[in-house]
CSV table of N, CA and C in Angstrom, one decimal:
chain,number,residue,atom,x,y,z
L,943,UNK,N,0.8,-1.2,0.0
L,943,UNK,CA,0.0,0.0,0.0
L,943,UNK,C,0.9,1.2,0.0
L,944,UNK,N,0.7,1.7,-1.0
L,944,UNK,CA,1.0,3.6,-1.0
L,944,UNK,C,1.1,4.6,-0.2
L,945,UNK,N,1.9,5.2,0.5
L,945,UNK,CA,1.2,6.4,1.1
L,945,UNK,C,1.4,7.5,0.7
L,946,UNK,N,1.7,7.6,-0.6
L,946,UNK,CA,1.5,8.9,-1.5
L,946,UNK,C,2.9,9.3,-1.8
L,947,UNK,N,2.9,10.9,-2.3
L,947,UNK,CA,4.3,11.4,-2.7
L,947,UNK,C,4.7,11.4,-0.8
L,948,UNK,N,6.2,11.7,-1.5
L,948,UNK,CA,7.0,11.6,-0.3
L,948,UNK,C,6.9,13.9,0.4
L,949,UNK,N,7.8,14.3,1.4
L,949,UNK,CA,7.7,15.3,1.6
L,949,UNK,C,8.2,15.8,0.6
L,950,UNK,N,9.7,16.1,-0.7
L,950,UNK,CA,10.0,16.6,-1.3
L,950,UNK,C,9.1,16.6,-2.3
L,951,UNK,N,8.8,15.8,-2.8
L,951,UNK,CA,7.6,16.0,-4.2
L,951,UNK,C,6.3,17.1,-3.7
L,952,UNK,N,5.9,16.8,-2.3
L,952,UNK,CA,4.6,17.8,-1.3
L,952,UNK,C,5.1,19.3,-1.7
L,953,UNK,N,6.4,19.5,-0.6
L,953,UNK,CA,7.1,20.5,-0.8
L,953,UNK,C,7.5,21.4,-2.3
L,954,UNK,N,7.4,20.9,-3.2
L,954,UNK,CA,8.3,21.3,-4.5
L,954,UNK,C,6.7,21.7,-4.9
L,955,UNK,N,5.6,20.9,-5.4
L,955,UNK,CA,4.3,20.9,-5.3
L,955,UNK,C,3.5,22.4,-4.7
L,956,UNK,N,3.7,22.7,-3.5
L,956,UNK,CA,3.4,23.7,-2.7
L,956,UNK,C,3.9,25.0,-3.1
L,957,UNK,N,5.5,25.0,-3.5
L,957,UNK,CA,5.8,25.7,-3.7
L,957,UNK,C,5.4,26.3,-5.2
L,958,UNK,N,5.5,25.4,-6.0
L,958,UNK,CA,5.2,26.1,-7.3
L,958,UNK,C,3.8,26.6,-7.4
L,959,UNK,N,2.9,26.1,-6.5
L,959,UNK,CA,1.6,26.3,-6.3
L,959,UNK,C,1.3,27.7,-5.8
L,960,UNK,N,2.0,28.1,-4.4
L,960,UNK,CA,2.2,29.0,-3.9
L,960,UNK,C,2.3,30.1,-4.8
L,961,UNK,N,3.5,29.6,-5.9
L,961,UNK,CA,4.4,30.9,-6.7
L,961,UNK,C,3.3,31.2,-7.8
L,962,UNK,N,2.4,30.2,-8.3
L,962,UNK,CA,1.7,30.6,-9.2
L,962,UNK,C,0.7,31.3,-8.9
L,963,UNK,N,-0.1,31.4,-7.5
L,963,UNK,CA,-1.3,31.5,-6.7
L,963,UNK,C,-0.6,33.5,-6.7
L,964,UNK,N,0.7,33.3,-6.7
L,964,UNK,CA,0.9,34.8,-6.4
L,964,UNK,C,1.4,35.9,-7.4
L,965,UNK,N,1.0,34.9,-8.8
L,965,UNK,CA,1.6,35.9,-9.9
L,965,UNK,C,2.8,35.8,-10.1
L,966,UNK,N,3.7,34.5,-9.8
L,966,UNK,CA,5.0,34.6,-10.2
L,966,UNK,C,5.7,33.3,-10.5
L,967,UNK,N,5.1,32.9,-11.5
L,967,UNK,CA,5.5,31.2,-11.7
L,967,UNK,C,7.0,31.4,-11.1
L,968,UNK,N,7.8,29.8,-10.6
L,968,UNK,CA,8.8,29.1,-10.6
L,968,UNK,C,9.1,28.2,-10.8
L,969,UNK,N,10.3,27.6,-11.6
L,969,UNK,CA,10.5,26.5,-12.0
L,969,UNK,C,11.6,25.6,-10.9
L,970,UNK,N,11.7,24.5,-10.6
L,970,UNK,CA,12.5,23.8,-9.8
L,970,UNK,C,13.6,23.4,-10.8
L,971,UNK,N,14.8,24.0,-10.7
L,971,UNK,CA,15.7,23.2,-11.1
L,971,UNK,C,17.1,22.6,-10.6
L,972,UNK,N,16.6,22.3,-9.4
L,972,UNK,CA,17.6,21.1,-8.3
L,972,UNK,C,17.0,21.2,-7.3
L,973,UNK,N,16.8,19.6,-7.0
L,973,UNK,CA,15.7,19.2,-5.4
L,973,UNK,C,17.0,18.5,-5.1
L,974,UNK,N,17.2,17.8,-3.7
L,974,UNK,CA,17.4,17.3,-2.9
L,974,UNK,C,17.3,17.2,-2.1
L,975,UNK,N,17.6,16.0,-0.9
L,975,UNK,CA,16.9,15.6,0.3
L,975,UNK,C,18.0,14.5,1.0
L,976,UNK,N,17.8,14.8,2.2
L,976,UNK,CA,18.7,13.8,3.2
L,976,UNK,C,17.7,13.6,4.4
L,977,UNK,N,17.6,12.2,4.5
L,977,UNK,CA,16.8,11.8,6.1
L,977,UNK,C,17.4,12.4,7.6
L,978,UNK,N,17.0,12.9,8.2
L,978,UNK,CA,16.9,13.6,9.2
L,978,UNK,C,16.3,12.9,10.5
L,979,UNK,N,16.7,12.9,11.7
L,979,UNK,CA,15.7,12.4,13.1
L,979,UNK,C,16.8,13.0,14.2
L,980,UNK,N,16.0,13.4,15.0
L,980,UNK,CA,16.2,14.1,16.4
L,980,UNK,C,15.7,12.9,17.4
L,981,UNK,N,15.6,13.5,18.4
L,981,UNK,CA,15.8,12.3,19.4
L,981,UNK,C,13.7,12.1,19.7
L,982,UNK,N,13.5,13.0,18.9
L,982,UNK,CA,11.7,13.0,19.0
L,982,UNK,C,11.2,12.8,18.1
L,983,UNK,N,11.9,13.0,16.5
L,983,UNK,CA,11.7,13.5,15.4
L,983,UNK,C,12.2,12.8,13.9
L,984,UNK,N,11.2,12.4,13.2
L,984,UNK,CA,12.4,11.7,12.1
L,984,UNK,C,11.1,13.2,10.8
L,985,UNK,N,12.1,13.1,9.8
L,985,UNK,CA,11.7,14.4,8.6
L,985,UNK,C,13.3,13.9,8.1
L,986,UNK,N,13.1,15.0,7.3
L,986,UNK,CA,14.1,15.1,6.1
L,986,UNK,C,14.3,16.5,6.2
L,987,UNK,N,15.6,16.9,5.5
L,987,UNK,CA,16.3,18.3,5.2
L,987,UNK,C,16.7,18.5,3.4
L,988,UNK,N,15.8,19.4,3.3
L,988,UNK,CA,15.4,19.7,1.7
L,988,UNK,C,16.4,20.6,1.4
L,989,UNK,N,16.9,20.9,-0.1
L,989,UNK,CA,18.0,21.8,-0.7
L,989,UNK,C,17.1,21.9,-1.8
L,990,UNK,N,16.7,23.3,-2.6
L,990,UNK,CA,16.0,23.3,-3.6
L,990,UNK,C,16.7,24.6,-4.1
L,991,UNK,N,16.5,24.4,-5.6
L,991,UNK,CA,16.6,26.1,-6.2
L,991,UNK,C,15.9,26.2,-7.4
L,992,UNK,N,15.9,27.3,-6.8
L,992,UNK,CA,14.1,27.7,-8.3
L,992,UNK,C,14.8,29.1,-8.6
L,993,UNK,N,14.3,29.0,-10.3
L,993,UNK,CA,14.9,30.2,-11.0
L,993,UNK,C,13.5,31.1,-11.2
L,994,UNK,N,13.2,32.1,-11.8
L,994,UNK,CA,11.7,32.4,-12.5
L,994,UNK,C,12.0,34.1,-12.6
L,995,UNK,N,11.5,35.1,-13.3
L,995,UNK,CA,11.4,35.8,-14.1
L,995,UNK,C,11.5,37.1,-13.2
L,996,UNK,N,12.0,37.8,-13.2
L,996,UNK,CA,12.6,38.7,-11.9
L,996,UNK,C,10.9,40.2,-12.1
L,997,UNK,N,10.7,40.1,-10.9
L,997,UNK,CA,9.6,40.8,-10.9
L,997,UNK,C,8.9,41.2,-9.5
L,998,UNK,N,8.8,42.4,-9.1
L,998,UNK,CA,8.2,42.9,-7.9
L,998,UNK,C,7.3,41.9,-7.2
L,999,UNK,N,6.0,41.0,-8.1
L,999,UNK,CA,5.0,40.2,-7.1
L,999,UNK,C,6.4,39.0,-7.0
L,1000,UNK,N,7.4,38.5,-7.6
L,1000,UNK,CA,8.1,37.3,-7.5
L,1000,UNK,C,9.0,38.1,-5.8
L,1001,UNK,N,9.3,39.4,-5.2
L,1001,UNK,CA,10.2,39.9,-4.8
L,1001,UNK,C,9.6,40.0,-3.4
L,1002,UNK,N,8.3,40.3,-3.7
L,1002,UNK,CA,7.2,40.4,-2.5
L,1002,UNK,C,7.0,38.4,-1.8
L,1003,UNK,N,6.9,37.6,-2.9
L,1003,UNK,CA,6.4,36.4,-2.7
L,1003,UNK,C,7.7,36.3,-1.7
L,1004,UNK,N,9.1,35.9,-2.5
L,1004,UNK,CA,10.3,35.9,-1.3
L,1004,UNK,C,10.3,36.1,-0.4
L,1005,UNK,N,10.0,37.4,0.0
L,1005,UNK,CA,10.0,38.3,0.8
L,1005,UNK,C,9.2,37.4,2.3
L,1006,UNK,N,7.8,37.1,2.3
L,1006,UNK,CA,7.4,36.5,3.0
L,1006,UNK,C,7.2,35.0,3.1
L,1007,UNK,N,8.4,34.7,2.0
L,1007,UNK,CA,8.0,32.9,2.0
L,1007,UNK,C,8.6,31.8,3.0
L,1008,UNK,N,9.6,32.8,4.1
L,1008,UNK,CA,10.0,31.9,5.7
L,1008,UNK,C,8.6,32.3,6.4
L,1009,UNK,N,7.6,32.7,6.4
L,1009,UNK,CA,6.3,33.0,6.9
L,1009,UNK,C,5.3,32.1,6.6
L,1010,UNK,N,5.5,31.8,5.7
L,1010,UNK,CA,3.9,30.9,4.4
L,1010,UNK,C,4.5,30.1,5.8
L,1011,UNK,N,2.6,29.1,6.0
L,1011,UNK,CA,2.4,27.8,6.4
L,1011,UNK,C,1.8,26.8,5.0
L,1012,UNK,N,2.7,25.9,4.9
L,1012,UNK,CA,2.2,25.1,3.5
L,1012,UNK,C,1.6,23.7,4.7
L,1013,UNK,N,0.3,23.0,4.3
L,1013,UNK,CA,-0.5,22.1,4.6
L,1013,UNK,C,0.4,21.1,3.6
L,1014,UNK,N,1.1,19.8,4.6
L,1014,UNK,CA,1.6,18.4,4.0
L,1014,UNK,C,0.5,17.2,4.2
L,1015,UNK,N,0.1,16.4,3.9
L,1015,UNK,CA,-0.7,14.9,4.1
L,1015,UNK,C,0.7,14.3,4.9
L,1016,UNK,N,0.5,14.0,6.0
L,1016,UNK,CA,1.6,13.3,7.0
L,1016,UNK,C,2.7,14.0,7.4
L,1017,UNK,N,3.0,15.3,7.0
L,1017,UNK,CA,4.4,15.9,7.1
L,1017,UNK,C,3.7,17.8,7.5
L,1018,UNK,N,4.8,18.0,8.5
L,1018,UNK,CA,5.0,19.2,8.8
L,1018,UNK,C,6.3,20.1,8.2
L,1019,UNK,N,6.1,21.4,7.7
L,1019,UNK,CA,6.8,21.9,7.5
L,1019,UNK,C,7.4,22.7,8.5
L,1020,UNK,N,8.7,22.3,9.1
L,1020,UNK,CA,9.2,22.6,10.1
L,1020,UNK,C,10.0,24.5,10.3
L,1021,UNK,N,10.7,24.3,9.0
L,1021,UNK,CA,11.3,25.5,9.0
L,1021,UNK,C,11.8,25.7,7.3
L,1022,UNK,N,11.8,27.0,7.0
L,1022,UNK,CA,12.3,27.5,5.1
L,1022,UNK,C,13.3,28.2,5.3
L,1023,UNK,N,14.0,28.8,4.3
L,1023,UNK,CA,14.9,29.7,4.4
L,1023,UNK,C,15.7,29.8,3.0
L,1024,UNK,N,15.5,31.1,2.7
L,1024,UNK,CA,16.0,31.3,1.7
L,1024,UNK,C,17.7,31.5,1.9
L,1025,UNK,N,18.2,30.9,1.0
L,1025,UNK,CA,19.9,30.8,1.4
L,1025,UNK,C,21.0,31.3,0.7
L,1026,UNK,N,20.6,31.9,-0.6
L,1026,UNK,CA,21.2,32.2,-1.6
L,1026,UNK,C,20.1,33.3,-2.8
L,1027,UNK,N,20.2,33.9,-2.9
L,1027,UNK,CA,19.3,35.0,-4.0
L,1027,UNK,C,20.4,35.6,-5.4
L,1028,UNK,N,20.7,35.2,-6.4
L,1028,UNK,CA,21.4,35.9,-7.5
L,1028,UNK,C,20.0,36.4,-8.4
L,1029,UNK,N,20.3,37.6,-9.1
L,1029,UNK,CA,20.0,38.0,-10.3
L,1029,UNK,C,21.0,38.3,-11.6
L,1030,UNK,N,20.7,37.6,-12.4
L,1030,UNK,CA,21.1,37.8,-14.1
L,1030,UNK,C,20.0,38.0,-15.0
L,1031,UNK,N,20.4,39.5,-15.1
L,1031,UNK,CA,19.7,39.8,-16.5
L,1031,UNK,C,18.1,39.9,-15.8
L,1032,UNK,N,17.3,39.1,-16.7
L,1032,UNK,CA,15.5,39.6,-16.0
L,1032,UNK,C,15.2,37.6,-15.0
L,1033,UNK,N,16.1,37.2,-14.8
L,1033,UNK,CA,16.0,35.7,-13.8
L,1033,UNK,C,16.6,35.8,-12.5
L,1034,UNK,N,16.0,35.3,-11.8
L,1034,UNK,CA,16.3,35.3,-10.5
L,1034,UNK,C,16.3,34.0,-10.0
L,1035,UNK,N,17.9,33.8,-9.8
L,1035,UNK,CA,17.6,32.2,-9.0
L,1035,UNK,C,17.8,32.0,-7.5
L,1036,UNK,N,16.8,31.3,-6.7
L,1036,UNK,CA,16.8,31.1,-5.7
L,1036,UNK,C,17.4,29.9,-4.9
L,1037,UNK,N,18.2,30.0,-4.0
L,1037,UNK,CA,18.6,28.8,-3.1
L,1037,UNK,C,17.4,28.4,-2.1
L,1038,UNK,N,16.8,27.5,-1.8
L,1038,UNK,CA,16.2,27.3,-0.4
L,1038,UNK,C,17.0,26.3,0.1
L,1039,UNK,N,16.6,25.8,1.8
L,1039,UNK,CA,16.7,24.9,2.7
L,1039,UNK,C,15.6,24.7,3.6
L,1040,UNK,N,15.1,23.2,3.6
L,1040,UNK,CA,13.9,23.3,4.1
L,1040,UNK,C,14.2,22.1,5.6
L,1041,UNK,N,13.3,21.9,6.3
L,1041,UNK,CA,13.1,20.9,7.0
L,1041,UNK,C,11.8,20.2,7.5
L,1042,UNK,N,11.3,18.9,6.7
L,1042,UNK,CA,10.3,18.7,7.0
L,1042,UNK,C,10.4,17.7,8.1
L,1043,UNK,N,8.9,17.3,8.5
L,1043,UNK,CA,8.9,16.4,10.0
L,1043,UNK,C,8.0,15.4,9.6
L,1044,UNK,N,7.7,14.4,9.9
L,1044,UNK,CA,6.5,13.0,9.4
L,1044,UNK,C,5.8,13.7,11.2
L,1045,UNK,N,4.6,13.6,10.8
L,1045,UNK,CA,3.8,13.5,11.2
L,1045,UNK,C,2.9,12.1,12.1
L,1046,UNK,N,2.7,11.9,12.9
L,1046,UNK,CA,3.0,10.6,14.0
L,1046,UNK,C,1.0,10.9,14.5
């Protein structure tokens, strides 16, 4: 039996969702993920970077996206953080780091 996508696919999902919902498509072009557990806690620690089209609602969305609460099926989104920000030309690419939690 199935229990669906994992947190990175939720996550990556969310976010493009998020970025569309706000006027500012993103594309993902590099996910990763490493298994993670604390002495309470098992999740994963996400590395993502999304490029997309440099623009004031794309500047505003950044701006407040260690804020957003994204809703996971079995997973908590623990903590975001933008890690890295370059602009070339009219593209903006973004670093994130994420950490999600399974849900118990």
């Amino acid at each position: 039996m199935s229990r669906g996508p994992d947190a990175a696919t939720l996550l990556e999902r969310a976010l493009l969702a998020a970025a569309e919902a706000a006027g500012c498509p993103v594309a993902v072009v590099a996910s990763d993920w490493t298994r993670w557990a604390s002495a309470t806690f098992t999740g994963a620690r996400h590395s993502l970077t999304l490029t997309a089209a440099a623009s004031p609602r794309l500047d505003c969305w950044l701006a407040g996206l260690s804020e957003v609460e994204f809703a996971f099926r079995n997973y908590l989104l623990a903590d975001l953080v933008i890690t890295r920000m370059s602009r070339e030309g009219d593209r903006v690419t973004v670093a994130l780091e994420a950490l999600t939690v399974e849900e118990r």
